[in-house]
Amino acid sequence: MAGILDGVLSMLSPQVTGPLASQLGESTDNVQRGLQAGAATILAGLAAKVGQPGFLSQIFVLITNPANTPGALSTITSNFGSQGSGAASSPLGGLGNQFLSMIFGPNLSTVTDTFGRSTSLPGGKVGSLLSMAAPLVLGVLGQHVRQNRLSAGDLGTELKAEAPSFQRFLPAGLGSLLGGPSAAVAEARAKVAAGSRWLWPLVILALLVIAALWYFNREKGTISNGVQTTSTS
């Protein structure tokens, strides 16, 4: 079974992202990476809230909405360059806006600001990328649920299992902000790695001290034995 994020990334070809890049005045590579990061951010935020009571069932209503059809997903990808009158204003685009609000709520502006600082993209362009990524992610989730006949619980299990893979595409600073389990693991690993860098010099120093003490005690023992032998003689 293909991963959810893989399904999103497979749709972000230069042919799809090129029109949006022209609209935003950015290179196709920048927009493609921005959409990848945006999709990962949305999925990571979703995975982080899977355990909240009632949240997943509300999201599942959006995912299985009759407007979320394969045809609607095709319309989104073919109208990336027509933000005002195309993808963003389509039925699936409207669901995408609800999707973003449900995942991030009042933290959406903070997520957008952090995203912008990490990618050096202006806040308005970051907002556009997230607005375009949201219906795309929602469409892929709908397709994934239909093809694999998943329940809300099944989807939650998959999201938690895939959460570590979302971290690879997150802009710096968003992992800890989203607060998912995988973010906590990544942060713990970073702390352990940082601690290890300070630990090894201390271990080496301790070994040198022990070796020095052993050497001087050995020399002292040799001298004492010599003195004792001389005295006996």
Short mmCIF file of C-alpha atoms in Angstrom, two decimals:
data_model
loop_
_atom_site.label_atom_id
_atom_site.label_comp_id
_atom_site.label_asym_id
_atom_site.label_seq_id
_atom_site.Cartn_x
_atom_site.Cartn_y
_atom_site.Cartn_z
CA MET A 1 0.00 0.00 0.00
CA ALA A 2 1.48 3.33 -1.07
CA GLY A 3 2.03 5.92 1.64
CA ILE A 4 -0.21 8.97 1.94
CA LEU A 5 2.59 11.49 1.57
CA ASP A 6 3.99 9.55 -1.38
CA GLY A 7 0.60 9.87 -3.05
CA VAL A 8 0.70 13.65 -2.66
CA LEU A 9 4.31 14.00 -3.79
CA SER A 10 3.67 11.91 -6.91
CA MET A 11 1.27 14.62 -8.12
CA LEU A 12 3.68 17.51 -7.72
CA SER A 13 5.44 17.28 -11.07
CA PRO A 14 6.97 20.41 -12.67
CA GLN A 15 4.12 20.34 -15.22
CA VAL A 16 1.62 20.71 -12.38
CA THR A 17 3.54 23.21 -10.25
CA GLY A 18 4.86 25.31 -13.16
CA PRO A 19 1.69 27.41 -13.65
CA LEU A 20 1.54 28.21 -9.93
CA ALA A 21 5.23 29.17 -9.96
CA SER A 22 4.51 31.64 -12.76
CA GLN A 23 1.56 33.04 -10.82
CA LEU A 24 3.67 33.52 -7.67
CA GLY A 25 6.77 34.79 -9.47
CA GLU A 26 8.93 32.01 -8.01
CA SER A 27 10.99 29.25 -9.58
CA THR A 28 9.29 25.92 -10.21
CA ASP A 29 11.77 24.20 -7.87
CA ASN A 30 10.98 26.61 -5.02
CA VAL A 31 7.24 26.14 -5.44
CA GLN A 32 7.58 22.37 -5.73
CA ARG A 33 9.62 22.20 -2.52
CA GLY A 34 7.20 24.60 -0.85
CA LEU A 35 4.21 22.43 -1.75
CA GLN A 36 6.03 19.32 -0.55
CA ALA A 37 6.78 21.03 2.76
CA GLY A 38 3.21 22.35 2.94
CA ALA A 39 1.72 18.91 2.39
CA ALA A 40 4.03 17.39 5.00
CA THR A 41 3.13 20.18 7.45
CA ILE A 42 -0.59 19.52 7.00
CA LEU A 43 -0.18 15.76 7.41
CA ALA A 44 2.08 16.18 10.45
CA GLY A 45 -0.46 18.52 12.05
CA LEU A 46 -3.20 16.02 11.29
CA ALA A 47 -1.20 13.10 12.74
CA ALA A 48 -0.42 15.10 15.89
CA LYS A 49 -4.15 15.56 16.63
CA VAL A 50 -5.34 12.05 15.78
CA GLY A 51 -5.60 11.13 19.45
CA GLN A 52 -7.86 14.06 20.38
CA PRO A 53 -11.43 12.93 21.14
CA GLY A 54 -13.77 13.49 18.21
CA PHE A 55 -11.17 15.17 16.00
CA LEU A 56 -10.61 12.33 13.55
CA SER A 57 -14.32 11.70 13.05
CA GLN A 58 -14.80 15.38 12.12
CA ILE A 59 -11.89 15.25 9.67
CA PHE A 60 -13.25 12.01 8.22
CA VAL A 61 -16.49 13.80 7.35
CA LEU A 62 -14.47 16.21 5.18
CA ILE A 63 -12.45 13.41 3.63
CA THR A 64 -15.56 11.44 2.64
CA ASN A 65 -17.55 14.50 1.56
CA PRO A 66 -19.35 13.89 -1.79
CA ALA A 67 -17.46 16.87 -3.24
CA ASN A 68 -14.16 15.06 -2.68
CA THR A 69 -14.17 12.99 -5.86
CA PRO A 70 -11.37 11.83 -8.20
CA GLY A 71 -12.62 14.38 -10.72
CA ALA A 72 -12.36 17.18 -8.16
CA LEU A 73 -8.76 16.16 -7.42
CA SER A 74 -7.93 16.26 -11.14
CA THR A 75 -9.46 19.73 -11.35
CA ILE A 76 -7.26 20.92 -8.48
CA THR A 77 -4.04 19.71 -10.10
CA SER A 78 -4.96 21.09 -13.52
CA ASN A 79 -5.81 24.56 -12.18
CA PHE A 80 -2.85 25.27 -9.90
CA GLY A 81 -2.10 28.47 -11.79
CA SER A 82 -5.64 29.85 -11.45
CA GLN A 83 -5.86 30.48 -7.72
CA GLY A 84 -8.66 33.00 -7.68
CA SER A 85 -11.14 31.45 -10.09
CA GLY A 86 -9.88 27.90 -10.29
CA ALA A 87 -8.63 25.48 -7.66
CA ALA A 88 -9.09 27.63 -4.57
CA SER A 89 -12.71 28.47 -5.36
CA SER A 90 -13.73 24.91 -6.34
CA PRO A 91 -15.84 22.78 -3.95
CA LEU A 92 -12.76 20.80 -2.96
CA GLY A 93 -10.86 24.06 -2.48
CA GLY A 94 -13.55 25.21 -0.04
CA LEU A 95 -13.24 21.95 1.87
CA GLY A 96 -9.48 22.47 1.92
CA ASN A 97 -9.92 25.80 3.73
CA GLN A 98 -12.04 24.07 6.39
CA PHE A 99 -9.42 21.32 6.55
CA LEU A 100 -6.65 23.84 7.33
CA SER A 101 -8.73 25.59 9.97
CA MET A 102 -9.63 22.34 11.72
CA ILE A 103 -6.01 21.17 11.85
CA PHE A 104 -4.27 24.38 12.89
CA GLY A 105 -7.06 26.58 14.26
CA PRO A 106 -5.71 29.82 15.77
CA ASN A 107 -2.14 28.56 15.27
CA LEU A 108 -2.39 28.82 11.48
CA SER A 109 -0.73 32.25 11.39
CA THR A 110 2.11 30.99 13.60
CA VAL A 111 2.59 27.98 11.34
CA THR A 112 2.62 30.26 8.29
CA ASP A 113 5.17 32.62 9.86
CA THR A 114 7.47 29.75 10.89
CA PHE A 115 7.12 28.21 7.44
CA GLY A 116 8.03 31.54 5.83
CA ARG A 117 11.11 32.12 7.99
CA SER A 118 12.43 28.66 7.18
CA THR A 119 11.84 28.83 3.42
CA SER A 120 12.56 32.56 2.95
CA LEU A 121 9.22 32.92 1.15
CA PRO A 122 6.98 35.91 1.92
CA GLY A 123 4.02 35.19 4.20
CA GLY A 124 1.48 35.82 1.42
CA LYS A 125 3.13 33.25 -0.83
CA VAL A 126 3.38 30.73 2.01
CA GLY A 127 -0.33 31.21 2.66
CA SER A 128 -1.05 30.56 -1.02
CA LEU A 129 1.05 27.39 -0.99
CA LEU A 130 -0.72 26.06 2.10
CA SER A 131 -4.10 26.94 0.59
CA MET A 132 -3.18 25.01 -2.54
CA ALA A 133 -1.65 22.08 -0.64
CA ALA A 134 -4.71 21.62 1.63
CA PRO A 135 -7.26 20.50 -1.01
CA LEU A 136 -4.57 18.42 -2.70
CA VAL A 137 -3.86 16.55 0.56
CA LEU A 138 -7.58 16.24 1.25
CA GLY A 139 -8.15 14.85 -2.25
CA VAL A 140 -5.36 12.29 -1.87
CA LEU A 141 -6.72 11.26 1.54
CA GLY A 142 -10.16 10.76 0.00
CA GLN A 143 -8.69 8.68 -2.79
CA HIS A 144 -6.62 6.65 -0.31
CA VAL A 145 -9.64 5.96 1.91
CA ARG A 146 -11.81 4.90 -1.04
CA GLN A 147 -9.22 2.64 -2.65
CA ASN A 148 -8.30 0.87 0.58
CA ARG A 149 -11.78 0.98 2.18
CA LEU A 150 -10.48 2.54 5.36
CA SER A 151 -12.46 3.54 8.41
CA ALA A 152 -11.62 6.63 10.43
CA GLY A 153 -9.75 4.42 12.90
CA ASP A 154 -7.78 2.74 10.12
CA LEU A 155 -6.77 6.14 8.75
CA GLY A 156 -5.68 7.33 12.20
CA THR A 157 -3.50 4.25 12.61
CA GLU A 158 -1.87 4.87 9.23
CA LEU A 159 -1.25 8.54 9.97
CA LYS A 160 0.48 7.72 13.25
CA ALA A 161 2.58 5.03 11.56
CA GLU A 162 3.64 7.40 8.76
CA ALA A 163 4.24 10.41 11.03
CA PRO A 164 8.06 9.98 11.13
CA SER A 165 8.21 10.21 7.32
CA PHE A 166 6.43 13.59 7.39
CA GLN A 167 9.24 15.07 9.49
CA ARG A 168 11.74 14.77 6.62
CA PHE A 169 9.94 17.47 4.65
CA LEU A 170 9.01 19.84 7.47
CA PRO A 171 10.56 23.32 7.49
CA ALA A 172 12.86 23.98 10.47
CA GLY A 173 11.00 24.76 13.68
CA LEU A 174 7.66 23.27 12.68
CA GLY A 175 8.28 19.82 14.15
CA SER A 176 8.30 21.07 17.74
CA LEU A 177 5.53 23.58 17.00
CA LEU A 178 3.14 20.88 15.77
CA GLY A 179 3.99 18.79 18.81
CA GLY A 180 3.33 15.37 17.32
CA PRO A 181 4.78 12.16 18.80
CA SER A 182 7.34 11.94 16.00
CA ALA A 183 8.40 15.50 16.67
CA ALA A 184 9.03 14.60 20.29
CA VAL A 185 11.10 11.60 19.22
CA ALA A 186 13.14 13.72 16.82
CA GLU A 187 13.71 16.35 19.51
CA ALA A 188 14.78 13.68 22.01
CA ARG A 189 17.23 12.22 19.49
CA ALA A 190 18.68 15.66 18.87
CA LYS A 191 19.15 16.20 22.61
CA VAL A 192 20.83 12.81 23.00
CA ALA A 193 23.14 13.57 20.07
CA ALA A 194 24.01 16.98 21.53
CA GLY A 195 24.61 15.43 24.94
CA SER A 196 26.85 12.77 23.40
CA ARG A 197 29.10 15.43 21.87
CA TRP A 198 29.74 16.85 25.35
CA LEU A 199 29.94 13.44 27.03
CA TRP A 200 32.83 11.93 25.10
CA PRO A 201 35.43 14.57 26.08
CA LEU A 202 34.46 14.04 29.74
CA VAL A 203 34.82 10.26 29.38
CA ILE A 204 38.26 10.65 27.79
CA LEU A 205 39.35 13.09 30.51
CA ALA A 206 38.17 10.68 33.21
CA LEU A 207 40.13 7.83 31.61
CA LEU A 208 43.27 10.00 31.47
CA VAL A 209 42.90 10.86 35.16
CA ILE A 210 42.44 7.18 36.06
CA ALA A 211 45.50 6.22 33.99
CA ALA A 212 47.58 8.95 35.62
CA LEU A 213 46.55 7.87 39.12
CA TRP A 214 47.35 4.26 38.30
CA TYR A 215 50.78 5.26 36.93
CA PHE A 216 51.76 7.38 39.91
CA ASN A 217 50.50 4.82 42.40
CA ARG A 218 52.50 2.18 40.56
CA GLU A 219 55.65 4.33 40.68
CA LYS A 220 55.03 5.07 44.34
CA GLY A 221 54.64 1.37 45.04
CA THR A 222 57.90 0.57 43.26
CA ILE A 223 59.81 3.23 45.24
CA SER A 224 58.31 2.02 48.53
CA ASN A 225 59.32 -1.56 47.79
CA GLY A 226 62.88 -0.42 47.03
CA VAL A 227 63.09 1.53 50.29
CA GLN A 228 61.73 -1.43 52.23
CA THR A 229 64.28 -3.77 50.65
CA THR A 230 67.12 -1.38 51.45
CA SER A 231 65.98 -1.08 55.05
CA THR A 232 65.77 -4.82 55.44
CA SER A 233 69.27 -5.22 54.09
#
